[in-house]
JSON list of C-alpha atoms in Angstrom, two decimals:
[
{"chain": "A", "resi": 1, "resn": "ASP", "atom": "CA", "xyz": [-13.30, 22.83, -1.22]},
{"chain": "A", "resi": 2, "resn": "THR", "atom": "CA", "xyz": [-12.52, 19.47, 0.36]},
{"chain": "A", "resi": 3, "resn": "ALA", "atom": "CA", "xyz": [-12.74, 16.96, -2.32]},
{"chain": "A", "resi": 4, "resn": "VAL", "atom": "CA", "xyz": [-13.04, 13.46, 0.00]},
{"chain": "A", "resi": 5, "resn": "SER", "atom": "CA", "xyz": [-14.26, 14.50, 3.64]},
{"chain": "A", "resi": 6, "resn": "GLN", "atom": "CA", "xyz": [-14.29, 12.40, 6.12]},
{"chain": "A", "resi": 7, "resn": "THR", "atom": "CA", "xyz": [-15.95, 12.74, 9.43]},
{"chain": "A", "resi": 8, "resn": "PRO", "atom": "CA", "xyz": [-14.80, 12.46, 12.42]},
{"chain": "A", "resi": 9, "resn": "LYS", "atom": "CA", "xyz": [-10.99, 12.73, 11.92]},
{"chain": "A", "resi": 10, "resn": "TYR", "atom": "CA", "xyz": [-10.50, 11.05, 15.23]},
{"chain": "A", "resi": 11, "resn": "LEU", "atom": "CA", "xyz": [-12.76, 8.81, 17.26]},
{"chain": "A", "resi": 12, "resn": "VAL", "atom": "CA", "xyz": [-11.89, 7.17, 20.68]},
{"chain": "A", "resi": 13, "resn": "THR", "atom": "CA", "xyz": [-14.11, 5.06, 22.25]},
{"chain": "A", "resi": 14, "resn": "GLN", "atom": "CA", "xyz": [-14.63, 1.88, 24.25]},
{"chain": "A", "resi": 15, "resn": "MET", "atom": "CA", "xyz": [-15.36, -1.69, 23.71]},
{"chain": "A", "resi": 16, "resn": "GLY", "atom": "CA", "xyz": [-18.72, -2.89, 22.84]},
{"chain": "A", "resi": 17, "resn": "ASN", "atom": "CA", "xyz": [-19.65, 0.70, 21.66]},
{"chain": "A", "resi": 18, "resn": "ASP", "atom": "CA", "xyz": [-21.34, 1.28, 18.42]},
{"chain": "A", "resi": 19, "resn": "LYS", "atom": "CA", "xyz": [-20.19, 4.06, 15.82]},
{"chain": "A", "resi": 20, "resn": "SER", "atom": "CA", "xyz": [-20.12, 5.69, 12.58]},
{"chain": "A", "resi": 21, "resn": "ILE", "atom": "CA", "xyz": [-18.20, 7.53, 10.07]},
{"chain": "A", "resi": 22, "resn": "LYS", "atom": "CA", "xyz": [-19.40, 9.66, 7.18]},
{"chain": "A", "resi": 23, "resn": "CYS", "atom": "CA", "xyz": [-18.00, 10.27, 4.06]},
{"chain": "A", "resi": 24, "resn": "GLU", "atom": "CA", "xyz": [-19.00, 12.89, 1.40]},
{"chain": "A", "resi": 25, "resn": "GLN", "atom": "CA", "xyz": [-17.01, 13.18, -2.17]},
{"chain": "A", "resi": 26, "resn": "ASN", "atom": "CA", "xyz": [-18.27, 16.39, -4.15]},
{"chain": "A", "resi": 27, "resn": "LEU", "atom": "CA", "xyz": [-16.41, 15.47, -7.40]},
{"chain": "A", "resi": 28, "resn": "GLY", "atom": "CA", "xyz": [-19.24, 13.63, -9.30]},
{"chain": "A", "resi": 29, "resn": "HIS", "atom": "CA", "xyz": [-17.10, 10.25, -9.06]},
{"chain": "A", "resi": 30, "resn": "ASP", "atom": "CA", "xyz": [-19.52, 7.53, -9.02]},
{"chain": "A", "resi": 31, "resn": "THR", "atom": "CA", "xyz": [-17.76, 4.89, -6.61]},
{"chain": "A", "resi": 32, "resn": "MET", "atom": "CA", "xyz": [-16.58, 5.29, -3.06]},
{"chain": "A", "resi": 33, "resn": "TYR", "atom": "CA", "xyz": [-14.59, 2.61, -1.07]},
{"chain": "A", "resi": 34, "resn": "TRP", "atom": "CA", "xyz": [-13.45, 2.22, 2.41]},
{"chain": "A", "resi": 35, "resn": "TYR", "atom": "CA", "xyz": [-10.19, 1.13, 2.93]},
{"chain": "A", "resi": 36, "resn": "LYS", "atom": "CA", "xyz": [-8.68, 0.06, 6.81]},
{"chain": "A", "resi": 37, "resn": "GLN", "atom": "CA", "xyz": [-4.33, 0.70, 7.43]},
{"chain": "A", "resi": 38, "resn": "ASP", "atom": "CA", "xyz": [-3.46, -0.80, 10.08]},
{"chain": "A", "resi": 39, "resn": "SER", "atom": "CA", "xyz": [-0.10, 0.30, 12.44]},
{"chain": "A", "resi": 40, "resn": "LYS", "atom": "CA", "xyz": [1.80, -1.43, 9.76]},
{"chain": "A", "resi": 41, "resn": "LYS", "atom": "CA", "xyz": [0.67, 0.71, 7.16]},
{"chain": "A", "resi": 42, "resn": "PHE", "atom": "CA", "xyz": [-1.23, -1.82, 5.25]},
{"chain": "A", "resi": 43, "resn": "LEU", "atom": "CA", "xyz": [-4.38, -0.65, 3.00]},
{"chain": "A", "resi": 44, "resn": "LYS", "atom": "CA", "xyz": [-6.78, -3.30, 2.66]},
{"chain": "A", "resi": 45, "resn": "ILE", "atom": "CA", "xyz": [-10.35, -2.95, 1.01]},
{"chain": "A", "resi": 46, "resn": "MET", "atom": "CA", "xyz": [-13.03, -3.45, 2.73]},
{"chain": "A", "resi": 47, "resn": "PHE", "atom": "CA", "xyz": [-15.95, -2.08, 0.81]},
{"chain": "A", "resi": 48, "resn": "SER", "atom": "CA", "xyz": [-16.89, -0.89, -2.40]},
{"chain": "A", "resi": 49, "resn": "TYR", "atom": "CA", "xyz": [-20.07, 1.04, -3.83]},
{"chain": "A", "resi": 50, "resn": "ASN", "atom": "CA", "xyz": [-20.88, 1.52, -7.50]},
{"chain": "A", "resi": 51, "resn": "ASN", "atom": "CA", "xyz": [-23.47, 4.28, -7.79]},
{"chain": "A", "resi": 52, "resn": "LYS", "atom": "CA", "xyz": [-25.28, 3.42, -4.37]},
{"chain": "A", "resi": 53, "resn": "GLU", "atom": "CA", "xyz": [-24.75, -0.50, -5.02]},
{"chain": "A", "resi": 54, "resn": "LEU", "atom": "CA", "xyz": [-22.50, -2.44, -3.48]},
{"chain": "A", "resi": 55, "resn": "ILE", "atom": "CA", "xyz": [-19.80, -4.16, -5.26]},
{"chain": "A", "resi": 56, "resn": "ILE", "atom": "CA", "xyz": [-17.54, -5.36, -3.16]},
{"chain": "A", "resi": 57, "resn": "ASN", "atom": "CA", "xyz": [-17.40, -6.78, 0.39]},
{"chain": "A", "resi": 58, "resn": "GLU", "atom": "CA", "xyz": [-14.32, -8.16, 1.19]},
{"chain": "A", "resi": 59, "resn": "THR", "atom": "CA", "xyz": [-14.02, -10.37, 4.32]},
{"chain": "A", "resi": 60, "resn": "VAL", "atom": "CA", "xyz": [-15.12, -8.42, 7.05]},
{"chain": "A", "resi": 61, "resn": "PRO", "atom": "CA", "xyz": [-16.49, -8.90, 9.99]},
{"chain": "A", "resi": 62, "resn": "ASN", "atom": "CA", "xyz": [-20.68, -8.41, 9.63]},
{"chain": "A", "resi": 63, "resn": "ARG", "atom": "CA", "xyz": [-20.22, -6.13, 12.97]},
{"chain": "A", "resi": 64, "resn": "PHE", "atom": "CA", "xyz": [-19.00, -3.46, 9.74]},
{"chain": "A", "resi": 65, "resn": "SER", "atom": "CA", "xyz": [-21.98, -2.40, 7.60]},
{"chain": "A", "resi": 66, "resn": "PRO", "atom": "CA", "xyz": [-21.84, -0.15, 5.06]},
{"chain": "A", "resi": 67, "resn": "LYS", "atom": "CA", "xyz": [-24.63, 2.66, 3.79]},
{"chain": "A", "resi": 68, "resn": "SER", "atom": "CA", "xyz": [-24.53, 4.54, 0.63]},
{"chain": "A", "resi": 69, "resn": "PRO", "atom": "CA", "xyz": [-27.65, 7.04, 0.52]},
{"chain": "A", "resi": 70, "resn": "ASP", "atom": "CA", "xyz": [-26.73, 8.51, -2.63]},
{"chain": "A", "resi": 71, "resn": "LYS", "atom": "CA", "xyz": [-23.42, 8.08, -5.01]},
{"chain": "A", "resi": 72, "resn": "ALA", "atom": "CA", "xyz": [-21.78, 10.91, -3.31]},
{"chain": "A", "resi": 73, "resn": "HIS", "atom": "CA", "xyz": [-22.26, 9.72, 0.92]},
{"chain": "A", "resi": 74, "resn": "LEU", "atom": "CA", "xyz": [-20.45, 6.35, 2.26]},
{"chain": "A", "resi": 75, "resn": "ASN", "atom": "CA", "xyz": [-20.91, 5.60, 5.64]},
{"chain": "A", "resi": 76, "resn": "LEU", "atom": "CA", "xyz": [-19.65, 2.97, 7.55]},
{"chain": "A", "resi": 77, "resn": "HIS", "atom": "CA", "xyz": [-21.30, 1.72, 10.70]},
{"chain": "A", "resi": 78, "resn": "ILE", "atom": "CA", "xyz": [-19.63, -0.33, 13.17]},
{"chain": "A", "resi": 79, "resn": "ASN", "atom": "CA", "xyz": [-21.40, -2.16, 16.25]},
{"chain": "A", "resi": 80, "resn": "SER", "atom": "CA", "xyz": [-19.92, -3.71, 19.12]},
{"chain": "A", "resi": 81, "resn": "LEU", "atom": "CA", "xyz": [-16.25, -2.64, 18.75]},
{"chain": "A", "resi": 82, "resn": "GLU", "atom": "CA", "xyz": [-13.22, -4.57, 19.85]},
{"chain": "A", "resi": 83, "resn": "LEU", "atom": "CA", "xyz": [-9.01, -3.88, 20.42]},
{"chain": "A", "resi": 84, "resn": "GLY", "atom": "CA", "xyz": [-8.71, -4.84, 17.11]},
{"chain": "A", "resi": 85, "resn": "ASP", "atom": "CA", "xyz": [-10.82, -2.36, 15.02]},
{"chain": "A", "resi": 86, "resn": "SER", "atom": "CA", "xyz": [-8.33, 0.47, 15.95]},
{"chain": "A", "resi": 87, "resn": "ALA", "atom": "CA", "xyz": [-7.01, 1.69, 12.62]},
{"chain": "A", "resi": 88, "resn": "VAL", "atom": "CA", "xyz": [-6.87, 4.69, 10.37]},
{"chain": "A", "resi": 89, "resn": "TYR", "atom": "CA", "xyz": [-9.93, 3.78, 8.28]},
{"chain": "A", "resi": 90, "resn": "PHE", "atom": "CA", "xyz": [-9.84, 5.64, 4.99]},
{"chain": "A", "resi": 91, "resn": "CYS", "atom": "CA", "xyz": [-12.76, 6.66, 2.48]},
{"chain": "A", "resi": 92, "resn": "ALA", "atom": "CA", "xyz": [-12.41, 7.02, -1.32]},
{"chain": "A", "resi": 93, "resn": "SER", "atom": "CA", "xyz": [-13.79, 7.45, -5.05]},
{"chain": "A", "resi": 94, "resn": "SER", "atom": "CA", "xyz": [-13.12, 7.35, -8.35]},
{"chain": "A", "resi": 95, "resn": "LEU", "atom": "CA", "xyz": [-15.01, 7.08, -11.45]},
{"chain": "A", "resi": 96, "resn": "TRP", "atom": "CA", "xyz": [-15.90, 3.42, -12.56]},
{"chain": "A", "resi": 97, "resn": "ASP", "atom": "CA", "xyz": [-15.00, 3.83, -15.94]},
{"chain": "A", "resi": 98, "resn": "ARG", "atom": "CA", "xyz": [-11.45, 6.12, -14.94]},
{"chain": "A", "resi": 99, "resn": "VAL", "atom": "CA", "xyz": [-9.91, 3.86, -12.25]},
{"chain": "A", "resi": 100, "resn": "ALA", "atom": "CA", "xyz": [-6.86, 3.61, -14.08]},
{"chain": "A", "resi": 101, "resn": "TYR", "atom": "CA", "xyz": [-6.49, 7.03, -13.01]},
{"chain": "A", "resi": 102, "resn": "GLY", "atom": "CA", "xyz": [-6.67, 6.12, -9.47]},
{"chain": "A", "resi": 103, "resn": "TYR", "atom": "CA", "xyz": [-8.59, 6.84, -6.40]},
{"chain": "A", "resi": 104, "resn": "THR", "atom": "CA", "xyz": [-8.66, 10.14, -4.29]},
{"chain": "A", "resi": 105, "resn": "PHE", "atom": "CA", "xyz": [-8.58, 9.58, -0.62]},
{"chain": "A", "resi": 106, "resn": "GLY", "atom": "CA", "xyz": [-10.40, 11.17, 1.83]},
{"chain": "A", "resi": 107, "resn": "SER", "atom": "CA", "xyz": [-7.97, 12.34, 5.54]},
{"chain": "A", "resi": 108, "resn": "GLY", "atom": "CA", "xyz": [-8.89, 9.28, 7.34]},
{"chain": "A", "resi": 109, "resn": "THR", "atom": "CA", "xyz": [-10.58, 8.69, 10.62]},
{"chain": "A", "resi": 110, "resn": "ARG", "atom": "CA", "xyz": [-8.02, 7.54, 13.19]},
{"chain": "A", "resi": 111, "resn": "LEU", "atom": "CA", "xyz": [-10.25, 4.88, 15.34]},
{"chain": "A", "resi": 112, "resn": "THR", "atom": "CA", "xyz": [-8.82, 4.45, 18.99]},
{"chain": "A", "resi": 113, "resn": "VAL", "atom": "CA", "xyz": [-10.68, 1.83, 21.07]},
{"chain": "A", "resi": 114, "resn": "VAL", "atom": "CA", "xyz": [-9.84, 1.03, 24.44]},
{"chain": "B", "resi": 1, "resn": "GLN", "atom": "CA", "xyz": [-5.36, -11.49, -1.67]},
{"chain": "B", "resi": 2, "resn": "LYS", "atom": "CA", "xyz": [-3.46, -10.93, -4.68]},
{"chain": "B", "resi": 3, "resn": "GLU", "atom": "CA", "xyz": [-0.25, -10.18, -3.39]},
{"chain": "B", "resi": 4, "resn": "VAL", "atom": "CA", "xyz": [1.77, -6.98, -3.77]},
{"chain": "B", "resi": 5, "resn": "GLU", "atom": "CA", "xyz": [5.37, -6.77, -2.16]},
{"chain": "B", "resi": 6, "resn": "GLN", "atom": "CA", "xyz": [7.56, -3.74, -1.44]},
{"chain": "B", "resi": 7, "resn": "ASN", "atom": "CA", "xyz": [10.60, -3.52, 0.67]},
{"chain": "B", "resi": 8, "resn": "SER", "atom": "CA", "xyz": [9.79, -1.99, 3.74]},
{"chain": "B", "resi": 9, "resn": "GLY", "atom": "CA", "xyz": [12.95, -0.09, 4.41]},
{"chain": "B", "resi": 10, "resn": "PRO", "atom": "CA", "xyz": [13.74, 2.31, 5.76]},
{"chain": "B", "resi": 11, "resn": "LEU", "atom": "CA", "xyz": [15.12, 3.83, 2.58]},
{"chain": "B", "resi": 12, "resn": "SER", "atom": "CA", "xyz": [17.79, 6.42, 3.64]},
{"chain": "B", "resi": 13, "resn": "VAL", "atom": "CA", "xyz": [19.14, 8.59, 0.48]},
{"chain": "B", "resi": 14, "resn": "PRO", "atom": "CA", "xyz": [21.39, 11.86, 0.86]},
{"chain": "B", "resi": 15, "resn": "GLU", "atom": "CA", "xyz": [19.53, 15.10, -1.02]},
{"chain": "B", "resi": 16, "resn": "GLY", "atom": "CA", "xyz": [20.19, 15.21, -4.55]},
{"chain": "B", "resi": 17, "resn": "ALA", "atom": "CA", "xyz": [20.51, 11.42, -5.19]},
{"chain": "B", "resi": 18, "resn": "ILE", "atom": "CA", "xyz": [18.48, 9.22, -6.92]},
{"chain": "B", "resi": 19, "resn": "ALA", "atom": "CA", "xyz": [15.81, 7.29, -5.15]},
{"chain": "B", "resi": 20, "resn": "SER", "atom": "CA", "xyz": [14.56, 3.78, -6.21]},
{"chain": "B", "resi": 21, "resn": "LEU", "atom": "CA", "xyz": [11.50, 2.03, -4.82]},
{"chain": "B", "resi": 22, "resn": "ASN", "atom": "CA", "xyz": [10.41, -1.44, -6.12]},
{"chain": "B", "resi": 23, "resn": "CYS", "atom": "CA", "xyz": [7.49, -3.20, -6.03]},
{"chain": "B", "resi": 24, "resn": "THR", "atom": "CA", "xyz": [6.64, -6.82, -7.24]},
{"chain": "B", "resi": 25, "resn": "TYR", "atom": "CA", "xyz": [2.87, -8.23, -7.85]},
{"chain": "B", "resi": 26, "resn": "SER", "atom": "CA", "xyz": [1.81, -12.03, -8.17]},
{"chain": "B", "resi": 27, "resn": "ASP", "atom": "CA", "xyz": [-1.26, -11.66, -10.62]},
{"chain": "B", "resi": 28, "resn": "ARG", "atom": "CA", "xyz": [0.04, -11.78, -13.93]},
{"chain": "B", "resi": 29, "resn": "GLY", "atom": "CA", "xyz": [-3.10, -10.07, -15.46]},
{"chain": "B", "resi": 30, "resn": "SER", "atom": "CA", "xyz": [-2.80, -7.15, -13.45]},
{"chain": "B", "resi": 31, "resn": "GLN", "atom": "CA", "xyz": [-3.82, -4.21, -15.27]},
{"chain": "B", "resi": 32, "resn": "SER", "atom": "CA", "xyz": [-2.77, -0.76, -13.89]},
{"chain": "B", "resi": 33, "resn": "PHE", "atom": "CA", "xyz": [-0.12, 0.46, -11.11]},
{"chain": "B", "resi": 34, "resn": "PHE", "atom": "CA", "xyz": [-0.09, 3.11, -9.11]},
{"chain": "B", "resi": 35, "resn": "TRP", "atom": "CA", "xyz": [2.42, 4.73, -6.65]},
{"chain": "B", "resi": 36, "resn": "TYR", "atom": "CA", "xyz": [1.06, 6.20, -4.08]},
{"chain": "B", "resi": 37, "resn": "ARG", "atom": "CA", "xyz": [2.67, 8.98, -1.47]},
{"chain": "B", "resi": 38, "resn": "GLN", "atom": "CA", "xyz": [1.74, 9.32, 2.42]},
{"chain": "B", "resi": 39, "resn": "TYR", "atom": "CA", "xyz": [3.15, 11.65, 4.58]},
{"chain": "B", "resi": 40, "resn": "SER", "atom": "CA", "xyz": [3.44, 10.93, 8.30]},
{"chain": "B", "resi": 41, "resn": "GLY", "atom": "CA", "xyz": [-0.73, 11.26, 9.35]},
{"chain": "B", "resi": 42, "resn": "LYS", "atom": "CA", "xyz": [-1.93, 11.89, 6.31]},
{"chain": "B", "resi": 43, "resn": "SER", "atom": "CA", "xyz": [-3.61, 10.14, 3.69]},
{"chain": "B", "resi": 44, "resn": "PRO", "atom": "CA", "xyz": [-2.19, 9.01, 0.58]},
{"chain": "B", "resi": 45, "resn": "GLU", "atom": "CA", "xyz": [-1.87, 10.83, -2.59]},
{"chain": "B", "resi": 46, "resn": "LEU", "atom": "CA", "xyz": [-1.18, 9.88, -6.10]},
{"chain": "B", "resi": 47, "resn": "ILE", "atom": "CA", "xyz": [1.89, 10.29, -7.57]},
{"chain": "B", "resi": 48, "resn": "MET", "atom": "CA", "xyz": [2.09, 8.39, -10.79]},
{"chain": "B", "resi": 49, "resn": "PHE", "atom": "CA", "xyz": [0.39, 5.42, -12.47]},
{"chain": "B", "resi": 50, "resn": "ILE", "atom": "CA", "xyz": [1.15, 3.35, -15.79]},
{"chain": "B", "resi": 51, "resn": "TYR", "atom": "CA", "xyz": [-0.24, 0.50, -17.47]},
{"chain": "B", "resi": 52, "resn": "SER", "atom": "CA", "xyz": [1.88, 0.12, -20.34]},
{"chain": "B", "resi": 53, "resn": "ASN", "atom": "CA", "xyz": [5.41, -1.70, -20.04]},
{"chain": "B", "resi": 54, "resn": "GLY", "atom": "CA", "xyz": [8.17, 0.85, -19.96]},
{"chain": "B", "resi": 55, "resn": "ASP", "atom": "CA", "xyz": [8.62, 4.02, -18.68]},
{"chain": "B", "resi": 56, "resn": "LYS", "atom": "CA", "xyz": [6.59, 6.91, -18.12]},
{"chain": "B", "resi": 57, "resn": "GLU", "atom": "CA", "xyz": [8.26, 10.17, -16.51]},
{"chain": "B", "resi": 58, "resn": "ASP", "atom": "CA", "xyz": [6.40, 13.46, -15.06]},
{"chain": "B", "resi": 59, "resn": "GLY", "atom": "CA", "xyz": [8.88, 16.02, -13.41]},
{"chain": "B", "resi": 60, "resn": "ARG", "atom": "CA", "xyz": [11.37, 14.48, -11.19]},
{"chain": "B", "resi": 61, "resn": "PHE", "atom": "CA", "xyz": [9.70, 10.72, -10.92]},
{"chain": "B", "resi": 62, "resn": "THR", "atom": "CA", "xyz": [9.76, 8.02, -13.55]},
{"chain": "B", "resi": 63, "resn": "ALA", "atom": "CA", "xyz": [7.45, 5.11, -12.68]},
{"chain": "B", "resi": 64, "resn": "GLN", "atom": "CA", "xyz": [8.96, 2.02, -14.58]},
{"chain": "B", "resi": 65, "resn": "LEU", "atom": "CA", "xyz": [6.54, -1.21, -15.59]},
{"chain": "B", "resi": 66, "resn": "ASN", "atom": "CA", "xyz": [7.62, -4.37, -16.58]},
{"chain": "B", "resi": 67, "resn": "LYS", "atom": "CA", "xyz": [4.96, -7.12, -17.27]},
{"chain": "B", "resi": 68, "resn": "ALA", "atom": "CA", "xyz": [7.14, -10.01, -18.15]},
{"chain": "B", "resi": 69, "resn": "SER", "atom": "CA", "xyz": [8.59, -9.80, -14.33]},
{"chain": "B", "resi": 70, "resn": "GLN", "atom": "CA", "xyz": [6.03, -8.60, -12.74]},
{"chain": "B", "resi": 71, "resn": "TYR", "atom": "CA", "xyz": [7.69, -5.63, -11.53]},
{"chain": "B", "resi": 72, "resn": "VAL", "atom": "CA", "xyz": [6.81, -1.77, -10.91]},
{"chain": "B", "resi": 73, "resn": "SER", "atom": "CA", "xyz": [9.64, 0.52, -9.66]},
{"chain": "B", "resi": 74, "resn": "LEU", "atom": "CA", "xyz": [9.41, 4.24, -8.76]},
{"chain": "B", "resi": 75, "resn": "LEU", "atom": "CA", "xyz": [12.61, 6.75, -9.20]},
{"chain": "B", "resi": 76, "resn": "ILE", "atom": "CA", "xyz": [12.79, 9.93, -7.92]},
{"chain": "B", "resi": 77, "resn": "ARG", "atom": "CA", "xyz": [15.91, 11.96, -9.41]},
{"chain": "B", "resi": 78, "resn": "ASP", "atom": "CA", "xyz": [17.63, 14.93, -7.31]},
{"chain": "B", "resi": 79, "resn": "SER", "atom": "CA", "xyz": [15.77, 13.64, -4.15]},
{"chain": "B", "resi": 80, "resn": "GLN", "atom": "CA", "xyz": [14.52, 16.62, -1.67]},
{"chain": "B", "resi": 81, "resn": "PRO", "atom": "CA", "xyz": [13.85, 16.30, 1.73]},
{"chain": "B", "resi": 82, "resn": "SER", "atom": "CA", "xyz": [10.49, 17.04, 1.17]},
{"chain": "B", "resi": 83, "resn": "ASP", "atom": "CA", "xyz": [10.28, 13.71, -0.69]},
{"chain": "B", "resi": 84, "resn": "SER", "atom": "CA", "xyz": [10.55, 11.91, 2.54]},
{"chain": "B", "resi": 85, "resn": "ALA", "atom": "CA", "xyz": [7.44, 9.87, 3.02]},
{"chain": "B", "resi": 86, "resn": "THR", "atom": "CA", "xyz": [5.74, 6.35, 2.78]},
{"chain": "B", "resi": 87, "resn": "TYR", "atom": "CA", "xyz": [5.65, 5.37, -0.89]},
{"chain": "B", "resi": 88, "resn": "LEU", "atom": "CA", "xyz": [2.82, 2.81, -1.63]},
{"chain": "B", "resi": 89, "resn": "CYS", "atom": "CA", "xyz": [2.74, 0.51, -4.59]},
{"chain": "B", "resi": 90, "resn": "ALA", "atom": "CA", "xyz": [-0.75, -0.46, -5.54]},
{"chain": "B", "resi": 91, "resn": "VAL", "atom": "CA", "xyz": [-2.23, -2.95, -8.62]},
{"chain": "B", "resi": 92, "resn": "THR", "atom": "CA", "xyz": [-5.40, -3.42, -9.96]},
{"chain": "B", "resi": 93, "resn": "PRO", "atom": "CA", "xyz": [-5.65, -7.06, -10.61]},
{"chain": "B", "resi": 94, "resn": "THR", "atom": "CA", "xyz": [-8.05, -9.08, -12.99]},
{"chain": "B", "resi": 95, "resn": "ASN", "atom": "CA", "xyz": [-11.68, -8.93, -12.19]},
{"chain": "B", "resi": 96, "resn": "THR", "atom": "CA", "xyz": [-11.14, -7.47, -8.80]},
{"chain": "B", "resi": 97, "resn": "GLY", "atom": "CA", "xyz": [-14.17, -4.90, -9.37]},
{"chain": "B", "resi": 98, "resn": "ASN", "atom": "CA", "xyz": [-11.61, -1.66, -9.94]},
{"chain": "B", "resi": 99, "resn": "GLN", "atom": "CA", "xyz": [-10.12, -2.76, -6.19]},
{"chain": "B", "resi": 100, "resn": "PHE", "atom": "CA", "xyz": [-6.74, -1.48, -5.58]},
{"chain": "B", "resi": 101, "resn": "TYR", "atom": "CA", "xyz": [-4.53, -3.96, -3.94]},
{"chain": "B", "resi": 102, "resn": "PHE", "atom": "CA", "xyz": [-1.58, -2.16, -1.68]},
{"chain": "B", "resi": 103, "resn": "GLY", "atom": "CA", "xyz": [1.81, -3.02, -1.02]},
{"chain": "B", "resi": 104, "resn": "THR", "atom": "CA", "xyz": [3.03, -2.24, 2.50]},
{"chain": "B", "resi": 105, "resn": "GLY", "atom": "CA", "xyz": [4.75, 0.47, 1.42]},
{"chain": "B", "resi": 106, "resn": "THR", "atom": "CA", "xyz": [8.28, 1.77, 1.86]},
{"chain": "B", "resi": 107, "resn": "SER", "atom": "CA", "xyz": [9.60, 4.76, 4.22]},
{"chain": "B", "resi": 108, "resn": "LEU", "atom": "CA", "xyz": [12.03, 6.67, 2.23]},
{"chain": "B", "resi": 109, "resn": "THR", "atom": "CA", "xyz": [14.30, 9.64, 4.08]},
{"chain": "B", "resi": 110, "resn": "VAL", "atom": "CA", "xyz": [15.87, 12.14, 2.57]},
{"chain": "B", "resi": 111, "resn": "ILE", "atom": "CA", "xyz": [19.24, 13.41, 4.50]},
{"chain": "B", "resi": 112, "resn": "PRO", "atom": "CA", "xyz": [19.90, 17.14, 3.75]}
]
């Protein structure tokens, strides 16, 4: 069983479109995250949810809207896609009070905007 | 942005040698420190975490933390070609709600 699963794995779309990425974890974790990794491998936090509550909302355009229907799911919806949104998006999860043991990452979604 | 700095490399070592990867961070109050390995096209996977000054060993890997100098390092002994990957340093600074700040990674190539 995959611990943190993301769908789709690849996403190619045109500028201006709206798309969603889904993430699910079966680890019993209570905290989930979205990270963006650019072409230079830099991983930057976008959002963090703890028990469905938004904890972190970094300086991200409001075209990006996360949604957590329950603590096992964290989805990312992106409106009006731009070329600069092309990147790999990673979902991750952890236990809030055990974060010192690290995150578990999903396999990533490679988004290409053309 | 809490800064985490790594030498991007590439770092090349011969098989069987010791690979030394370094990371410095700006927030003196940082709590926990992590090393992740990322193969090309794959997700980061946790190798080690450390939160006390000194050394922590796990198999061929040793993490070293020096909070006074604000650096953390990873040593890989008896390097293998399968160790070839990008190594990401991550830090949890103070009062950040459990988010990690990552460095840009060091690319390691182990030459057979």
